[in-house]
Coordinates of C-alpha atoms in Angstrom, one line a residue:
Chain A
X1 CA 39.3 -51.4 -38.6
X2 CA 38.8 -50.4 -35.1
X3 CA 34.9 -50.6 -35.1
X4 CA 32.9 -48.9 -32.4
X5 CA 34.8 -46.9 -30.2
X6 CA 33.7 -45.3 -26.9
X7 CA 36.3 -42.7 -24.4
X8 CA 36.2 -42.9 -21.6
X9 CA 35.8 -46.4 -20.7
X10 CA 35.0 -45.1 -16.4
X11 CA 34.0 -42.0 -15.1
X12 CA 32.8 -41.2 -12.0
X13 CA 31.0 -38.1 -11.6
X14 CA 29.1 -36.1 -9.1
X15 CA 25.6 -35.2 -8.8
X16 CA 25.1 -32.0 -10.7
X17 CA 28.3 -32.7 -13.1
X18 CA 27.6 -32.5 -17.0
X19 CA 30.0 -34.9 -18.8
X20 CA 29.9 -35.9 -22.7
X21 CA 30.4 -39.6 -23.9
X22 CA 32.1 -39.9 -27.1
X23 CA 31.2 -43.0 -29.4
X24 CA 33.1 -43.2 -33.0
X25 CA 32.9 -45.9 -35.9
X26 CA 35.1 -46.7 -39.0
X27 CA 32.6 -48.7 -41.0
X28 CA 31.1 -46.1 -42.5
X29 CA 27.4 -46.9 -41.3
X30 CA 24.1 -44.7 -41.2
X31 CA 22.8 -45.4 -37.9
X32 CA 23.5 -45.3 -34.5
X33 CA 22.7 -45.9 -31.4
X34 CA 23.4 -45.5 -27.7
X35 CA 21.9 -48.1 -24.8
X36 CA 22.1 -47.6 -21.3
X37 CA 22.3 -51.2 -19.2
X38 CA 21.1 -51.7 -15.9
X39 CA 21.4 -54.8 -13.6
X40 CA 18.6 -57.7 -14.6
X41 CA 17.1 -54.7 -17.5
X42 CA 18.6 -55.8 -20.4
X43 CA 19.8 -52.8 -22.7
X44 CA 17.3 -49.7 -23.0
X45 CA 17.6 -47.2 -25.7
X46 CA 18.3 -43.8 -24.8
X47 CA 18.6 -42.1 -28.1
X48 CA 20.0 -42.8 -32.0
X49 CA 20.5 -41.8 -35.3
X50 CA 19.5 -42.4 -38.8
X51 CA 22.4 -40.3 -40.6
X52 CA 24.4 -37.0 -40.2
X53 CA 22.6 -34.2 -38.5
X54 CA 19.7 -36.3 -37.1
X55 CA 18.8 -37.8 -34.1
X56 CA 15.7 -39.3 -32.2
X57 CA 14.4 -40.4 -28.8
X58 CA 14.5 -43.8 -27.7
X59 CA 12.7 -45.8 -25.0
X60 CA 14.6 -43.4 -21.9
X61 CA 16.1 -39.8 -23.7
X62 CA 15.0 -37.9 -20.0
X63 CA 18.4 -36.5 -18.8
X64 CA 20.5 -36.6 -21.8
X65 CA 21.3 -35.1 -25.2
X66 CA 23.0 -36.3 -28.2
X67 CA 24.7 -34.6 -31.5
X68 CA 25.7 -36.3 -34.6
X69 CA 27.5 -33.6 -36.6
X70 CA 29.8 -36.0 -38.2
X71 CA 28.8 -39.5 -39.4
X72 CA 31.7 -41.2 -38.0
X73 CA 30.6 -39.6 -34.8
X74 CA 27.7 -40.1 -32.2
X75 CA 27.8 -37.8 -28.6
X76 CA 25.8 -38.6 -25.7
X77 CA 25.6 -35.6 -23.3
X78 CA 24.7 -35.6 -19.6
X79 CA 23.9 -31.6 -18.6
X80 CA 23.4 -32.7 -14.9
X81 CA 24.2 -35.7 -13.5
X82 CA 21.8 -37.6 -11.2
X83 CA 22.5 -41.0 -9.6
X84 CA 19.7 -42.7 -11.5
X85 CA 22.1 -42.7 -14.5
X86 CA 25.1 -44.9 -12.9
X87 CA 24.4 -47.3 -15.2
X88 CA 26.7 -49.0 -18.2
X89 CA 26.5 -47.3 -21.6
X90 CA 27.0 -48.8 -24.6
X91 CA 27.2 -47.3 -28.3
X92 CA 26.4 -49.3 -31.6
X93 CA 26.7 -49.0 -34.9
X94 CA 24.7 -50.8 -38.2
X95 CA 24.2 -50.4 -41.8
X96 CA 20.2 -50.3 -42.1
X97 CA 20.0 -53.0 -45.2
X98 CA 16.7 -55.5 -45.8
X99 CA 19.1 -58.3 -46.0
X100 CA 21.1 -57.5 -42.3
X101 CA 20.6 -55.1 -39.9
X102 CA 23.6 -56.7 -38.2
X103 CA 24.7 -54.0 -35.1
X104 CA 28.0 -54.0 -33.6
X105 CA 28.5 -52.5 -30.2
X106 CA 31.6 -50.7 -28.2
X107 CA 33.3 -51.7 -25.3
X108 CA 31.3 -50.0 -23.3
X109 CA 31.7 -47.0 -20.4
X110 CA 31.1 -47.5 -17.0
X111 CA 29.4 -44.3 -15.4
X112 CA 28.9 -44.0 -11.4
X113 CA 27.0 -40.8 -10.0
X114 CA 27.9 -39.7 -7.0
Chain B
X1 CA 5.4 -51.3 -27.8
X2 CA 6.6 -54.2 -29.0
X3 CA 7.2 -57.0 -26.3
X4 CA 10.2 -58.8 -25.8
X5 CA 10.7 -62.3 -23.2
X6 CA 13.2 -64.5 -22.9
X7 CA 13.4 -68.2 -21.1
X8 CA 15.1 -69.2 -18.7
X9 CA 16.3 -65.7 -16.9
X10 CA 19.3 -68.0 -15.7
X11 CA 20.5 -71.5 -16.7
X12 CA 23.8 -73.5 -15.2
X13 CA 25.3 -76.8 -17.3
X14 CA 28.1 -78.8 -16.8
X15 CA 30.4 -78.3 -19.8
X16 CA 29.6 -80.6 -22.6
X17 CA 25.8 -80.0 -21.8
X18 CA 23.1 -78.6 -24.6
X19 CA 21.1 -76.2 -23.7
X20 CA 17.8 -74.4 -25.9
X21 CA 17.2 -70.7 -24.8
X22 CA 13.7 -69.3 -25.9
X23 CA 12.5 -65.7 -27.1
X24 CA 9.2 -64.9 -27.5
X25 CA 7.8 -61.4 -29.4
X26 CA 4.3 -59.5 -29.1
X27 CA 4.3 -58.4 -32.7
X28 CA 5.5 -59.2 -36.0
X29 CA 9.2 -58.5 -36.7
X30 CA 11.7 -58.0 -39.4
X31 CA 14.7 -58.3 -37.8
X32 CA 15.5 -60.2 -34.6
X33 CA 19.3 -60.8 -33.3
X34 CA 20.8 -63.3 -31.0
X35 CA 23.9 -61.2 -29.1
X36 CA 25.9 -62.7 -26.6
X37 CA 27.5 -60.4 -23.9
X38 CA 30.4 -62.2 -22.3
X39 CA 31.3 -61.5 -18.8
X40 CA 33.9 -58.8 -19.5
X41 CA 30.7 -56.8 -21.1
X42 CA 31.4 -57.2 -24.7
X43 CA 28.4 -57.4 -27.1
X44 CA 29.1 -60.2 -29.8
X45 CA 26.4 -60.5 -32.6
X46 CA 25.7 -64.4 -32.8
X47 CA 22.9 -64.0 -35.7
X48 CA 20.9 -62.1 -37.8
X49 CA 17.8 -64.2 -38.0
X50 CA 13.8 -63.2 -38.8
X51 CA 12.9 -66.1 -40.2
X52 CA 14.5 -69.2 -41.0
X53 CA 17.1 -71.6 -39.1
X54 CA 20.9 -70.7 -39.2
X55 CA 24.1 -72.8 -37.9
X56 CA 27.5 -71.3 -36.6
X57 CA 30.1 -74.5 -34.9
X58 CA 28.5 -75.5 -32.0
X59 CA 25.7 -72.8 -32.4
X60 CA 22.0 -72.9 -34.1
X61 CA 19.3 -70.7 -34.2
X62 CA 15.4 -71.1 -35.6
X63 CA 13.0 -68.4 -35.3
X64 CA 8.8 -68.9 -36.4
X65 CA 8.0 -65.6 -37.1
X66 CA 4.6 -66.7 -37.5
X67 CA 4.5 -67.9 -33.9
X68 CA 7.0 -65.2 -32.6
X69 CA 9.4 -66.9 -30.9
X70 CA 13.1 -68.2 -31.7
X71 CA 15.0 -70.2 -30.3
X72 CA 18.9 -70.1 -29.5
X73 CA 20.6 -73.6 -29.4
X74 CA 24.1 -74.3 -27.5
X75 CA 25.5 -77.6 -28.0
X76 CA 28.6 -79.2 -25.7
X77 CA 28.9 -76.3 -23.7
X78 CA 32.0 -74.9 -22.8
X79 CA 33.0 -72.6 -20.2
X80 CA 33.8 -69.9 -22.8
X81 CA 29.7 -70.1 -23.3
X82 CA 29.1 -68.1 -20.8
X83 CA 28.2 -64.7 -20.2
X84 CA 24.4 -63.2 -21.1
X85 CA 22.2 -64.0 -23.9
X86 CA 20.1 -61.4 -25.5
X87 CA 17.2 -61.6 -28.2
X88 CA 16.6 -58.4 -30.2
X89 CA 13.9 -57.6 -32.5
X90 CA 12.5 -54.9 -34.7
X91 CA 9.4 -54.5 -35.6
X92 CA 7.9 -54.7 -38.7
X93 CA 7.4 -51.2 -40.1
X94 CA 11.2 -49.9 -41.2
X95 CA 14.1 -48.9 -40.0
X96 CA 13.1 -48.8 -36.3
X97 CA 15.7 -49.8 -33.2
X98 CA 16.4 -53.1 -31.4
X99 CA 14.2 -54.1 -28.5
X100 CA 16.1 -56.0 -26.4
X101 CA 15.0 -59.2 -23.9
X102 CA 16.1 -59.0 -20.4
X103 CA 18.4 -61.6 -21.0
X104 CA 19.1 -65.2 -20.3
X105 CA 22.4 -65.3 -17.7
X106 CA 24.3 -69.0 -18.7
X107 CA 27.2 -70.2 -16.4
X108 CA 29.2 -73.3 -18.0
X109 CA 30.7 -75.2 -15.1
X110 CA 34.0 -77.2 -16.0

């Protein structure tokens, strides 16, 4: 199993750009999840998903959108790029359970905004 | 929302040191997780742990959910230790995400 996959690993953009972040898991699990993280912030949740079709607003969703049209799959859109969101961005996956909740996170993609 | 701190925001050992790292919680929780991120960025779950005390090698964590805290215990330190440590908890009302600590940066010096 690959796990949680995330293309591109860098990108650099330019103020204004509109890019798409692709995050993809092979453990068949309901929800997921994409984090943004910042120097001394710790991991901040932009938006996730509880299953196919759905999504919802984390702690920071203001400048992005995300689509979840297949389960395996989890998008995070950028429509216009601002140099607040150079940041780190990180995708996880989990398998909501009462037992463990356990997440398991991609590599990672490193976004600068230009 | 929920409240998430964690103690020290930086810690340096010499290798072969122990070393306790602290999280403390505003609210009741039903699911808090110890991740380690090492310093090429990878997030490694270390434990799954609400309640209760659980071992892994040189590893150990406790959490007092009735307190709201837990605690992450290192013991002989190596250099591969190193990296960030992150508490993550849920709160207690279903199938809502991680909050996440700030952090506690560890550097392991040989």
């Amino acid at each position: 199993n690959a796990g949680v996959t995330q293309t591109p690993k860098f990108r650099v953009l330019k103020t204004g750009q509109s890019m798409t972040l692709l995050c993809a898991q092979d453990m068949n699990h309901e929800y997921m999840y994409w984090y943004r993280q910042d120097p001394g912030m710790g991991l901040r949740l932009i938006h996730y998903s509880v299953g196919e079709g759905t999504t919802a607003k984390g702690e920071v969703p203001d400048g992005y959108n995300v689509s979840r049209l297949k389960k395996q799959n989890f998008l995070l859109g950028l429509e216009s790029a601002a140099p607040s969101q150079t940041s780190v961005y990180f995708c996880a996956s989990s398998w909501p359970g009462a037992k463990s909740d356990t997440q398991y996170f991609g590599p990672g993609t490193r976004l600068t905004v230009l | 929302g929920i409240q998430v701190e964690q103690s020290p925001p930086d810690l340096i050992l010499q290798e072969g040191a122990n070393s306790t790292l602290r999280c403390n919680f505003s609210d009741s929780v039903n699911n808090l997780q110890w991740f380690h991120q090492n310093p090429w960025g990878q997030l490694i779950n270390l434990f799954y742990i609400p309640s209760g005390t659980k071992q892994n090698g040189r590893l150990s964590a406790t959490t007092v959910a009735t307190e709201r805290y837990s605690l992450l215990y290192i013991s002989s330190s190596q250099t591969t230790d190193s990296g960030v440590y992150f508490c993550a908890v849920e709160r207690g009302e279903g199938n809502t995400p991680l909050v996440f600590g700030k952090g506690t940066r560890l550097s392991v010096i040989a």
